[in-house]
Amino acid sequence: MMTLAINDQRLAKPGSQNAALRDYDSVRRAIAFISENWRTQPAIEAMADAAGVTPDELHHLFRRWASITPKAFMQALTLDHAKGLLRDSASILDAALDSGLSGPGRLHDLFVTHEAMSPGEWKNGGAGLTLRYGFHPSPFGTAIVIATDRGLSGLAFADPGEEKVALADMTRRWRNATYVEDHEGTAPLAQRIFDTRLWRPDQPLRVVMIGTDFEVRVWETLLKIPMGRAVSYSDIACNINSPKASRAVGAAVGKNPVSFVVPCHRALGKSGTLTGYHWGITRKQAMLGWEAGQLGMQ
């Protein structure tokens, strides 16, 4: 059995990186409180208390984290907002075919170019592949960035103390690959993913998809969904010419190994419900709320 060591001391060091992780930890507590109490429109004082900060600190935290006020973030977690994201779900995918992944509607998006590993490489469990990985701070907790020489192949998230479990979950996907910890080598990828100033159509992020043919088709469809919109599982199924495969689509979405970049968080139930998310519903809510901030929701 392969043993994968994690340099916990690096994650524990003080500095700006740890500040980013502390921000998300406070945001995570606020989200949990808002999710349970949004119907009563709780006051900012109650939200701040749940997050373990003062009301003023909470306001500055959300502004710093996603350029959004706590009140606007609370609005972004409502069912009505989710239904708005789903507006014209089917036509979003059709329009993406016409405008391409770099059309004017993608102004706020991370631009991606992708390729798929051969079916044989996937079937062999990644045998012969060398996958480099590193742990990096992100707006959504510790990010585990995994890459091949051909591009980003994995992105997972972990809450404090769960880094080893999250990494083990990823390595089981390609059980025969060789894994090498490479914090310095994966750092530029993490910066490209989470620094929105680097989201440029002329410098797309390279992504390598490792999965079955069906899974890859689902993941490619997810890439068509622009920030600030969402699609239903059934519309994804129709888009890949498998209209009766909504359940299989849901399973493939759940197996997406490149979280956030391949935006499985933008797949919702037909009624706007935030169905299961591999890295936790709270993180899915955080991503949708963070994106609302990037789009200028006030």
PDB file of C-alpha atoms in Angstrom:
ATOM      1  CA  MET A   1       0.000   0.000   0.000  1.00  0.00           C
ATOM      2  CA  MET A   2       1.323   3.453  -0.902  1.00  0.00           C
ATOM      3  CA  THR A   3       1.846   5.855   1.997  1.00  0.00           C
ATOM      4  CA  LEU A   4       1.468   9.547   1.236  1.00  0.00           C
ATOM      5  CA  ALA A   5       3.092  11.919   3.688  1.00  0.00           C
ATOM      6  CA  ILE A   6       1.642  15.381   4.231  1.00  0.00           C
ATOM      7  CA  ASN A   7       3.741  18.265   5.461  1.00  0.00           C
ATOM      8  CA  ASP A   8       1.294  19.501   8.109  1.00  0.00           C
ATOM      9  CA  GLN A   9       3.800  22.034   9.428  1.00  0.00           C
ATOM     10  CA  ARG A  10       3.692  23.967   6.181  1.00  0.00           C
ATOM     11  CA  LEU A  11      -0.074  24.343   6.476  1.00  0.00           C
ATOM     12  CA  ALA A  12       0.275  25.478  10.079  1.00  0.00           C
ATOM     13  CA  LYS A  13       2.713  28.331   9.407  1.00  0.00           C
ATOM     14  CA  PRO A  14       1.446  31.874  10.048  1.00  0.00           C
ATOM     15  CA  GLY A  15       1.121  34.397   7.241  1.00  0.00           C
ATOM     16  CA  SER A  16      -1.137  35.456   4.400  1.00  0.00           C
ATOM     17  CA  GLN A  17      -1.814  31.887   3.296  1.00  0.00           C
ATOM     18  CA  ASN A  18      -3.140  30.947   6.707  1.00  0.00           C
ATOM     19  CA  ALA A  19      -5.160  34.175   6.758  1.00  0.00           C
ATOM     20  CA  ALA A  20      -7.000  32.958   3.653  1.00  0.00           C
ATOM     21  CA  LEU A  21      -7.795  29.679   5.381  1.00  0.00           C
ATOM     22  CA  ARG A  22      -8.998  31.497   8.498  1.00  0.00           C
ATOM     23  CA  ASP A  23     -11.264  33.633   6.313  1.00  0.00           C
ATOM     24  CA  TYR A  24     -12.928  30.555   4.869  1.00  0.00           C
ATOM     25  CA  ASP A  25     -13.255  28.959   8.299  1.00  0.00           C
ATOM     26  CA  SER A  26     -15.254  32.005   9.484  1.00  0.00           C
ATOM     27  CA  VAL A  27     -17.244  32.056   6.233  1.00  0.00           C
ATOM     28  CA  ARG A  28     -18.018  28.359   6.650  1.00  0.00           C
ATOM     29  CA  ARG A  29     -19.493  28.956  10.116  1.00  0.00           C
ATOM     30  CA  ALA A  30     -21.526  31.893   8.818  1.00  0.00           C
ATOM     31  CA  ILE A  31     -22.881  29.790   5.941  1.00  0.00           C
ATOM     32  CA  ALA A  32     -23.966  27.026   8.306  1.00  0.00           C
ATOM     33  CA  PHE A  33     -25.881  29.565  10.405  1.00  0.00           C
ATOM     34  CA  ILE A  34     -27.427  31.339   7.399  1.00  0.00           C
ATOM     35  CA  SER A  35     -28.490  28.026   5.847  1.00  0.00           C
ATOM     36  CA  GLU A  36     -30.462  27.157   8.955  1.00  0.00           C
ATOM     37  CA  ASN A  37     -31.926  30.609   9.569  1.00  0.00           C
ATOM     38  CA  TRP A  38     -32.240  32.483   6.254  1.00  0.00           C
ATOM     39  CA  ARG A  39     -36.037  32.316   6.288  1.00  0.00           C
ATOM     40  CA  THR A  40     -36.065  34.598   9.348  1.00  0.00           C
ATOM     41  CA  GLN A  41     -33.531  36.987   7.766  1.00  0.00           C
ATOM     42  CA  PRO A  42     -31.196  37.012  10.797  1.00  0.00           C
ATOM     43  CA  ALA A  43     -29.478  40.250  11.774  1.00  0.00           C
ATOM     44  CA  ILE A  44     -25.805  40.696  11.031  1.00  0.00           C
ATOM     45  CA  GLU A  45     -25.098  40.539  14.783  1.00  0.00           C
ATOM     46  CA  ALA A  46     -26.422  36.976  14.936  1.00  0.00           C
ATOM     47  CA  MET A  47     -24.480  35.975  11.818  1.00  0.00           C
ATOM     48  CA  ALA A  48     -21.296  37.473  13.246  1.00  0.00           C
ATOM     49  CA  ASP A  49     -21.760  35.678  16.551  1.00  0.00           C
ATOM     50  CA  ALA A  50     -22.107  32.355  14.732  1.00  0.00           C
ATOM     51  CA  ALA A  51     -18.933  33.075  12.759  1.00  0.00           C
ATOM     52  CA  GLY A  52     -17.000  34.039  15.883  1.00  0.00           C
ATOM     53  CA  VAL A  53     -16.319  37.628  14.795  1.00  0.00           C
ATOM     54  CA  THR A  54     -17.753  41.086  15.402  1.00  0.00           C
ATOM     55  CA  PRO A  55     -20.398  42.527  13.024  1.00  0.00           C
ATOM     56  CA  ASP A  56     -17.829  44.949  11.625  1.00  0.00           C
ATOM     57  CA  GLU A  57     -15.316  42.146  11.117  1.00  0.00           C
ATOM     58  CA  LEU A  58     -17.963  40.029   9.375  1.00  0.00           C
ATOM     59  CA  HIS A  59     -18.773  42.853   6.956  1.00  0.00           C
ATOM     60  CA  HIS A  60     -15.102  43.344   6.079  1.00  0.00           C
ATOM     61  CA  LEU A  61     -14.575  39.572   5.897  1.00  0.00           C
ATOM     62  CA  PHE A  62     -17.232  39.090   3.216  1.00  0.00           C
ATOM     63  CA  ARG A  63     -16.037  42.144   1.308  1.00  0.00           C
ATOM     64  CA  ARG A  64     -12.503  40.804   1.368  1.00  0.00           C
ATOM     65  CA  TRP A  65     -13.521  37.220   0.598  1.00  0.00           C
ATOM     66  CA  ALA A  66     -15.920  37.795  -2.287  1.00  0.00           C
ATOM     67  CA  SER A  67     -16.607  41.536  -2.701  1.00  0.00           C
ATOM     68  CA  ILE A  68     -20.075  40.963  -1.316  1.00  0.00           C
ATOM     69  CA  THR A  69     -21.977  42.094   1.795  1.00  0.00           C
ATOM     70  CA  PRO A  70     -23.223  39.538   4.354  1.00  0.00           C
ATOM     71  CA  LYS A  71     -26.792  40.524   3.426  1.00  0.00           C
ATOM     72  CA  ALA A  72     -26.164  39.963  -0.295  1.00  0.00           C
ATOM     73  CA  PHE A  73     -24.520  36.645   0.484  1.00  0.00           C
ATOM     74  CA  MET A  74     -27.572  35.603   2.490  1.00  0.00           C
ATOM     75  CA  GLN A  75     -29.730  36.464  -0.536  1.00  0.00           C
ATOM     76  CA  ALA A  76     -27.463  34.309  -2.707  1.00  0.00           C
ATOM     77  CA  LEU A  77     -28.290  31.271  -0.559  1.00  0.00           C
ATOM     78  CA  THR A  78     -32.064  31.478  -1.045  1.00  0.00           C
ATOM     79  CA  LEU A  79     -34.058  29.063  -3.168  1.00  0.00           C
ATOM     80  CA  ASP A  80     -35.316  31.983  -5.264  1.00  0.00           C
ATOM     81  CA  HIS A  81     -31.735  32.877  -6.160  1.00  0.00           C
ATOM     82  CA  ALA A  82     -30.999  29.268  -7.124  1.00  0.00           C
ATOM     83  CA  LYS A  83     -34.087  29.208  -9.339  1.00  0.00           C
ATOM     84  CA  GLY A  84     -32.812  32.382 -10.992  1.00  0.00           C
ATOM     85  CA  LEU A  85     -29.497  30.668 -11.747  1.00  0.00           C
ATOM     86  CA  LEU A  86     -31.462  27.882 -13.451  1.00  0.00           C
ATOM     87  CA  ARG A  87     -33.349  30.305 -15.714  1.00  0.00           C
ATOM     88  CA  ASP A  88     -33.336  28.944 -19.272  1.00  0.00           C
ATOM     89  CA  SER A  89     -31.202  26.002 -18.147  1.00  0.00           C
ATOM     90  CA  ALA A  90     -31.484  24.067 -21.402  1.00  0.00           C
ATOM     91  CA  SER A  91     -30.823  27.054 -23.642  1.00  0.00           C
ATOM     92  CA  ILE A  92     -27.649  27.931 -21.708  1.00  0.00           C
ATOM     93  CA  LEU A  93     -26.028  24.780 -23.039  1.00  0.00           C
ATOM     94  CA  ASP A  94     -27.336  25.380 -26.565  1.00  0.00           C
ATOM     95  CA  ALA A  95     -26.020  28.942 -26.525  1.00  0.00           C
ATOM     96  CA  ALA A  96     -22.627  27.700 -25.364  1.00  0.00           C
ATOM     97  CA  LEU A  97     -22.341  25.631 -28.529  1.00  0.00           C
ATOM     98  CA  ASP A  98     -22.902  28.738 -30.640  1.00  0.00           C
ATOM     99  CA  SER A  99     -20.688  31.206 -28.764  1.00  0.00           C
ATOM    100  CA  GLY A 100     -17.957  28.835 -27.638  1.00  0.00           C
ATOM    101  CA  LEU A 101     -16.305  28.755 -24.236  1.00  0.00           C
ATOM    102  CA  SER A 102     -14.856  32.245 -24.745  1.00  0.00           C
ATOM    103  CA  GLY A 103     -18.023  34.091 -25.788  1.00  0.00           C
ATOM    104  CA  PRO A 104     -19.036  37.474 -24.344  1.00  0.00           C
ATOM    105  CA  GLY A 105     -21.178  35.759 -21.711  1.00  0.00           C
ATOM    106  CA  ARG A 106     -18.003  34.267 -20.213  1.00  0.00           C
ATOM    107  CA  LEU A 107     -16.532  37.632 -19.268  1.00  0.00           C
ATOM    108  CA  HIS A 108     -16.129  36.729 -15.591  1.00  0.00           C
ATOM    109  CA  ASP A 109     -15.085  33.107 -16.063  1.00  0.00           C
ATOM    110  CA  LEU A 110     -11.902  31.153 -15.651  1.00  0.00           C
ATOM    111  CA  PHE A 111     -11.000  30.154 -19.214  1.00  0.00           C
ATOM    112  CA  VAL A 112     -10.157  26.497 -19.746  1.00  0.00           C
ATOM    113  CA  THR A 113      -8.805  24.358 -22.538  1.00  0.00           C
ATOM    114  CA  HIS A 114      -9.130  20.633 -22.000  1.00  0.00           C
ATOM    115  CA  GLU A 115      -8.238  17.208 -23.287  1.00  0.00           C
ATOM    116  CA  ALA A 116      -9.098  13.686 -22.149  1.00  0.00           C
ATOM    117  CA  MET A 117      -6.729  10.864 -21.301  1.00  0.00           C
ATOM    118  CA  SER A 118      -7.166   7.802 -23.476  1.00  0.00           C
ATOM    119  CA  PRO A 119      -9.677   5.144 -22.326  1.00  0.00           C
ATOM    120  CA  GLY A 120      -6.732   2.803 -21.805  1.00  0.00           C
ATOM    121  CA  GLU A 121      -4.992   5.204 -19.437  1.00  0.00           C
ATOM    122  CA  TRP A 122      -8.135   5.465 -17.374  1.00  0.00           C
ATOM    123  CA  LYS A 123      -8.832   1.713 -17.455  1.00  0.00           C
ATOM    124  CA  ASN A 124      -5.319   0.985 -16.211  1.00  0.00           C
ATOM    125  CA  GLY A 125      -5.930   3.088 -13.136  1.00  0.00           C
ATOM    126  CA  GLY A 126      -3.376   5.674 -14.208  1.00  0.00           C
ATOM    127  CA  ALA A 127      -0.538   3.165 -14.548  1.00  0.00           C
ATOM    128  CA  GLY A 128       2.504   4.935 -15.951  1.00  0.00           C
ATOM    129  CA  LEU A 129       1.201   8.382 -14.939  1.00  0.00           C
ATOM    130  CA  THR A 130       3.108  10.615 -12.555  1.00  0.00           C
ATOM    131  CA  LEU A 131       0.747  12.931 -10.694  1.00  0.00           C
ATOM    132  CA  ARG A 132       2.222  15.855  -8.746  1.00  0.00           C
ATOM    133  CA  TYR A 133       0.219  17.307  -5.883  1.00  0.00           C
ATOM    134  CA  GLY A 134       0.382  20.206  -3.455  1.00  0.00           C
ATOM    135  CA  PHE A 135      -1.705  21.824  -0.716  1.00  0.00           C
ATOM    136  CA  HIS A 136      -2.647  25.472  -1.187  1.00  0.00           C
ATOM    137  CA  PRO A 137      -4.944  28.033   0.465  1.00  0.00           C
ATOM    138  CA  SER A 138      -8.074  28.983  -1.440  1.00  0.00           C
ATOM    139  CA  PRO A 139     -11.330  30.904  -0.899  1.00  0.00           C
ATOM    140  CA  PHE A 140     -12.905  27.507  -0.093  1.00  0.00           C
ATOM    141  CA  GLY A 141     -10.436  26.003   2.367  1.00  0.00           C
ATOM    142  CA  THR A 142      -7.287  24.016   1.691  1.00  0.00           C
ATOM    143  CA  ALA A 143      -7.113  23.077  -1.988  1.00  0.00           C
ATOM    144  CA  ILE A 144      -5.357  19.929  -3.153  1.00  0.00           C
ATOM    145  CA  VAL A 145      -4.013  20.607  -6.631  1.00  0.00           C
ATOM    146  CA  ILE A 146      -3.028  17.561  -8.734  1.00  0.00           C
ATOM    147  CA  ALA A 147      -1.307  17.833 -12.105  1.00  0.00           C
ATOM    148  CA  THR A 148       0.342  15.891 -14.898  1.00  0.00           C
ATOM    149  CA  ASP A 149       2.844  17.317 -17.353  1.00  0.00           C
ATOM    150  CA  ARG A 150      -0.144  17.944 -19.643  1.00  0.00           C
ATOM    151  CA  GLY A 151      -2.136  20.083 -17.208  1.00  0.00           C
ATOM    152  CA  LEU A 152      -4.391  20.154 -14.150  1.00  0.00           C
ATOM    153  CA  SER A 153      -5.968  16.748 -13.500  1.00  0.00           C
ATOM    154  CA  GLY A 154      -7.398  17.073 -10.005  1.00  0.00           C
ATOM    155  CA  LEU A 155      -8.667  19.709  -7.579  1.00  0.00           C
ATOM    156  CA  ALA A 156     -10.134  18.793  -4.209  1.00  0.00           C
ATOM    157  CA  PHE A 157     -10.865  20.665  -0.986  1.00  0.00           C
ATOM    158  CA  ALA A 158     -10.400  19.887   2.680  1.00  0.00           C
ATOM    159  CA  ASP A 159     -11.426  21.392   5.994  1.00  0.00           C
ATOM    160  CA  PRO A 160      -8.784  21.667   8.745  1.00  0.00           C
ATOM    161  CA  GLY A 161      -7.491  18.251   9.801  1.00  0.00           C
ATOM    162  CA  GLU A 162      -9.041  16.457   6.803  1.00  0.00           C
ATOM    163  CA  GLU A 163      -6.174  16.933   4.325  1.00  0.00           C
ATOM    164  CA  LYS A 164      -5.025  13.291   4.446  1.00  0.00           C
ATOM    165  CA  VAL A 165      -8.555  11.980   3.925  1.00  0.00           C
ATOM    166  CA  ALA A 166      -9.140  14.291   0.947  1.00  0.00           C
ATOM    167  CA  LEU A 167      -5.845  13.316  -0.650  1.00  0.00           C
ATOM    168  CA  ALA A 168      -6.543   9.599  -0.149  1.00  0.00           C
ATOM    169  CA  ASP A 169      -9.947  10.065  -1.810  1.00  0.00           C
ATOM    170  CA  MET A 170      -8.239  11.538  -4.868  1.00  0.00           C
ATOM    171  CA  THR A 171      -5.462   8.942  -5.103  1.00  0.00           C
ATOM    172  CA  ARG A 172      -8.010   6.106  -5.061  1.00  0.00           C
ATOM    173  CA  ARG A 173      -9.381   7.426  -8.350  1.00  0.00           C
ATOM    174  CA  TRP A 174      -6.138   6.594 -10.169  1.00  0.00           C
ATOM    175  CA  ARG A 175      -4.824   3.850  -7.909  1.00  0.00           C
ATOM    176  CA  ASN A 176      -1.874   2.794 -10.097  1.00  0.00           C
ATOM    177  CA  ALA A 177      -0.411   6.242 -10.708  1.00  0.00           C
ATOM    178  CA  THR A 178       2.770   7.486  -9.049  1.00  0.00           C
ATOM    179  CA  TYR A 179       2.198  10.418  -6.685  1.00  0.00           C
ATOM    180  CA  VAL A 180       4.857  12.998  -5.888  1.00  0.00           C
ATOM    181  CA  GLU A 181       4.346  15.912  -3.482  1.00  0.00           C
ATOM    182  CA  ASP A 182       5.357  19.107  -5.300  1.00  0.00           C
ATOM    183  CA  HIS A 183       4.156  22.236  -3.537  1.00  0.00           C
ATOM    184  CA  GLU A 184       6.323  24.617  -5.563  1.00  0.00           C
ATOM    185  CA  GLY A 185       5.416  23.004  -8.867  1.00  0.00           C
ATOM    186  CA  THR A 186       1.648  23.123  -8.254  1.00  0.00           C
ATOM    187  CA  ALA A 187       1.615  26.634  -6.719  1.00  0.00           C
ATOM    188  CA  PRO A 188       1.397  28.427 -10.111  1.00  0.00           C
ATOM    189  CA  LEU A 189      -1.653  26.315 -10.969  1.00  0.00           C
ATOM    190  CA  ALA A 190      -3.334  27.250  -7.683  1.00  0.00           C
ATOM    191  CA  GLN A 191      -2.655  30.913  -8.392  1.00  0.00           C
ATOM    192  CA  ARG A 192      -4.092  30.608 -11.916  1.00  0.00           C
ATOM    193  CA  ILE A 193      -7.242  29.015 -10.518  1.00  0.00           C
ATOM    194  CA  PHE A 194      -8.028  31.336  -7.617  1.00  0.00           C
ATOM    195  CA  ASP A 195      -6.576  34.709  -8.647  1.00  0.00           C
ATOM    196  CA  THR A 196      -9.302  36.197 -10.840  1.00  0.00           C
ATOM    197  CA  ARG A 197      -6.838  38.748 -12.242  1.00  0.00           C
ATOM    198  CA  LEU A 198      -5.257  35.844 -14.146  1.00  0.00           C
ATOM    199  CA  TRP A 199      -8.526  34.689 -15.763  1.00  0.00           C
ATOM    200  CA  ARG A 200      -7.742  35.634 -19.363  1.00  0.00           C
ATOM    201  CA  PRO A 201      -9.118  34.067 -22.557  1.00  0.00           C
ATOM    202  CA  ASP A 202      -5.707  34.336 -24.245  1.00  0.00           C
ATOM    203  CA  GLN A 203      -4.099  32.313 -21.434  1.00  0.00           C
ATOM    204  CA  PRO A 204      -6.494  29.414 -20.758  1.00  0.00           C
ATOM    205  CA  LEU A 205      -5.853  26.911 -18.001  1.00  0.00           C
ATOM    206  CA  ARG A 206      -4.999  23.458 -19.345  1.00  0.00           C
ATOM    207  CA  VAL A 207      -7.100  20.642 -17.865  1.00  0.00           C
ATOM    208  CA  VAL A 208      -6.676  16.907 -18.405  1.00  0.00           C
ATOM    209  CA  MET A 209      -9.752  14.759 -17.744  1.00  0.00           C
ATOM    210  CA  ILE A 210      -9.256  11.200 -16.547  1.00  0.00           C
ATOM    211  CA  GLY A 211     -12.484   9.173 -16.537  1.00  0.00           C
ATOM    212  CA  THR A 212     -14.841   7.028 -18.605  1.00  0.00           C
ATOM    213  CA  ASP A 213     -16.109   8.324 -21.939  1.00  0.00           C
ATOM    214  CA  PHE A 214     -19.526   9.044 -20.383  1.00  0.00           C
ATOM    215  CA  GLU A 215     -18.002  10.894 -17.424  1.00  0.00           C
ATOM    216  CA  VAL A 216     -15.790  12.997 -19.694  1.00  0.00           C
ATOM    217  CA  ARG A 217     -18.817  13.999 -21.807  1.00  0.00           C
ATOM    218  CA  VAL A 218     -20.631  15.122 -18.642  1.00  0.00           C
ATOM    219  CA  TRP A 219     -17.591  17.065 -17.415  1.00  0.00           C
ATOM    220  CA  GLU A 220     -17.169  18.718 -20.812  1.00  0.00           C
ATOM    221  CA  THR A 221     -20.807  19.823 -20.585  1.00  0.00           C
ATOM    222  CA  LEU A 222     -20.190  21.362 -17.158  1.00  0.00           C
ATOM    223  CA  LEU A 223     -17.504  23.557 -18.731  1.00  0.00           C
ATOM    224  CA  LYS A 224     -20.203  25.169 -20.892  1.00  0.00           C
ATOM    225  CA  ILE A 225     -22.037  26.640 -17.875  1.00  0.00           C
ATOM    226  CA  PRO A 226     -21.028  30.291 -17.379  1.00  0.00           C
ATOM    227  CA  MET A 227     -20.539  31.836 -13.963  1.00  0.00           C
ATOM    228  CA  GLY A 228     -23.780  33.138 -12.525  1.00  0.00           C
ATOM    229  CA  ARG A 229     -25.900  30.448 -14.178  1.00  0.00           C
ATOM    230  CA  ALA A 230     -26.750  26.820 -13.457  1.00  0.00           C
ATOM    231  CA  VAL A 231     -28.256  23.859 -15.278  1.00  0.00           C
ATOM    232  CA  SER A 232     -30.274  20.849 -14.181  1.00  0.00           C
ATOM    233  CA  TYR A 233     -29.032  17.273 -14.332  1.00  0.00           C
ATOM    234  CA  SER A 234     -31.776  16.404 -16.805  1.00  0.00           C
ATOM    235  CA  ASP A 235     -30.672  19.162 -19.193  1.00  0.00           C
ATOM    236  CA  ILE A 236     -27.101  17.870 -19.024  1.00  0.00           C
ATOM    237  CA  ALA A 237     -28.438  14.412 -19.897  1.00  0.00           C
ATOM    238  CA  CYS A 238     -30.285  15.822 -22.914  1.00  0.00           C
ATOM    239  CA  ASN A 239     -27.204  17.758 -24.000  1.00  0.00           C
ATOM    240  CA  ILE A 240     -25.138  14.558 -24.229  1.00  0.00           C
ATOM    241  CA  ASN A 241     -27.979  12.765 -26.046  1.00  0.00           C
ATOM    242  CA  SER A 242     -28.856  10.550 -23.073  1.00  0.00           C
ATOM    243  CA  PRO A 243     -32.183  12.079 -21.942  1.00  0.00           C
ATOM    244  CA  LYS A 244     -33.050   9.160 -19.664  1.00  0.00           C
ATOM    245  CA  ALA A 245     -29.694   9.169 -17.889  1.00  0.00           C
ATOM    246  CA  SER A 246     -30.248  11.919 -15.310  1.00  0.00           C
ATOM    247  CA  ARG A 247     -29.259   9.624 -12.462  1.00  0.00           C
ATOM    248  CA  ALA A 248     -26.084   8.512 -14.241  1.00  0.00           C
ATOM    249  CA  VAL A 249     -25.325  12.160 -14.980  1.00  0.00           C
ATOM    250  CA  GLY A 250     -25.678  12.939 -11.277  1.00  0.00           C
ATOM    251  CA  ALA A 251     -23.197  10.170 -10.471  1.00  0.00           C
ATOM    252  CA  ALA A 252     -20.729  11.480 -13.054  1.00  0.00           C
ATOM    253  CA  VAL A 253     -21.072  15.030 -11.711  1.00  0.00           C
ATOM    254  CA  GLY A 254     -20.315  13.654  -8.247  1.00  0.00           C
ATOM    255  CA  LYS A 255     -17.156  11.965  -9.548  1.00  0.00           C
ATOM    256  CA  ASN A 256     -15.787  15.111 -11.183  1.00  0.00           C
ATOM    257  CA  PRO A 257     -12.154  15.195  -9.976  1.00  0.00           C
ATOM    258  CA  VAL A 258     -11.509  18.834 -10.942  1.00  0.00           C
ATOM    259  CA  SER A 259     -13.806  20.700  -8.566  1.00  0.00           C
ATOM    260  CA  PHE A 260     -14.573  24.380  -9.149  1.00  0.00           C
ATOM    261  CA  VAL A 261     -12.601  24.549 -12.442  1.00  0.00           C
ATOM    262  CA  VAL A 262     -14.986  22.046 -14.019  1.00  0.00           C
ATOM    263  CA  PRO A 263     -17.973  23.674 -12.293  1.00  0.00           C
ATOM    264  CA  CYS A 264     -20.010  20.800 -10.919  1.00  0.00           C
ATOM    265  CA  HIS A 265     -21.285  23.233  -8.260  1.00  0.00           C
ATOM    266  CA  ARG A 266     -23.380  24.839 -11.031  1.00  0.00           C
ATOM    267  CA  ALA A 267     -25.440  21.656 -11.495  1.00  0.00           C
ATOM    268  CA  LEU A 268     -28.689  21.856  -9.499  1.00  0.00           C
ATOM    269  CA  GLY A 269     -31.898  19.933  -9.108  1.00  0.00           C
ATOM    270  CA  LYS A 270     -34.770  20.966 -11.394  1.00  0.00           C
ATOM    271  CA  SER A 271     -36.453  22.902  -8.577  1.00  0.00           C
ATOM    272  CA  GLY A 272     -33.265  24.794  -7.727  1.00  0.00           C
ATOM    273  CA  THR A 273     -32.346  22.535  -4.817  1.00  0.00           C
ATOM    274  CA  LEU A 274     -28.653  22.199  -4.001  1.00  0.00           C
ATOM    275  CA  THR A 275     -28.327  18.451  -4.212  1.00  0.00           C
ATOM    276  CA  GLY A 276     -25.353  16.504  -2.880  1.00  0.00           C
ATOM    277  CA  TYR A 277     -21.828  17.786  -3.463  1.00  0.00           C
ATOM    278  CA  HIS A 278     -18.727  15.629  -3.050  1.00  0.00           C
ATOM    279  CA  TRP A 279     -16.891  18.307  -1.050  1.00  0.00           C
ATOM    280  CA  GLY A 280     -19.922  19.257   1.055  1.00  0.00           C
ATOM    281  CA  ILE A 281     -23.062  21.333   0.487  1.00  0.00           C
ATOM    282  CA  THR A 282     -21.582  24.175   2.560  1.00  0.00           C
ATOM    283  CA  ARG A 283     -18.693  24.468   0.111  1.00  0.00           C
ATOM    284  CA  LYS A 284     -21.117  24.396  -2.842  1.00  0.00           C
ATOM    285  CA  GLN A 285     -23.048  27.249  -1.231  1.00  0.00           C
ATOM    286  CA  ALA A 286     -19.789  29.113  -0.666  1.00  0.00           C
ATOM    287  CA  MET A 287     -18.834  28.768  -4.331  1.00  0.00           C
ATOM    288  CA  LEU A 288     -22.190  30.019  -5.589  1.00  0.00           C
ATOM    289  CA  GLY A 289     -22.135  32.927  -3.132  1.00  0.00           C
ATOM    290  CA  TRP A 290     -18.527  33.781  -3.995  1.00  0.00           C
ATOM    291  CA  GLU A 291     -19.431  33.805  -7.690  1.00  0.00           C
ATOM    292  CA  ALA A 292     -22.353  36.137  -6.984  1.00  0.00           C
ATOM    293  CA  GLY A 293     -19.797  38.505  -5.503  1.00  0.00           C
ATOM    294  CA  GLN A 294     -17.521  38.261  -8.541  1.00  0.00           C
ATOM    295  CA  LEU A 295     -20.489  39.199 -10.718  1.00  0.00           C
ATOM    296  CA  GLY A 296     -21.095  42.352  -8.701  1.00  0.00           C
ATOM    297  CA  MET A 297     -24.176  41.327  -6.738  1.00  0.00           C
ATOM    298  CA  GLN A 298     -24.714  44.073  -4.150  1.00  0.00           C
TER     299      GLN A 298
END
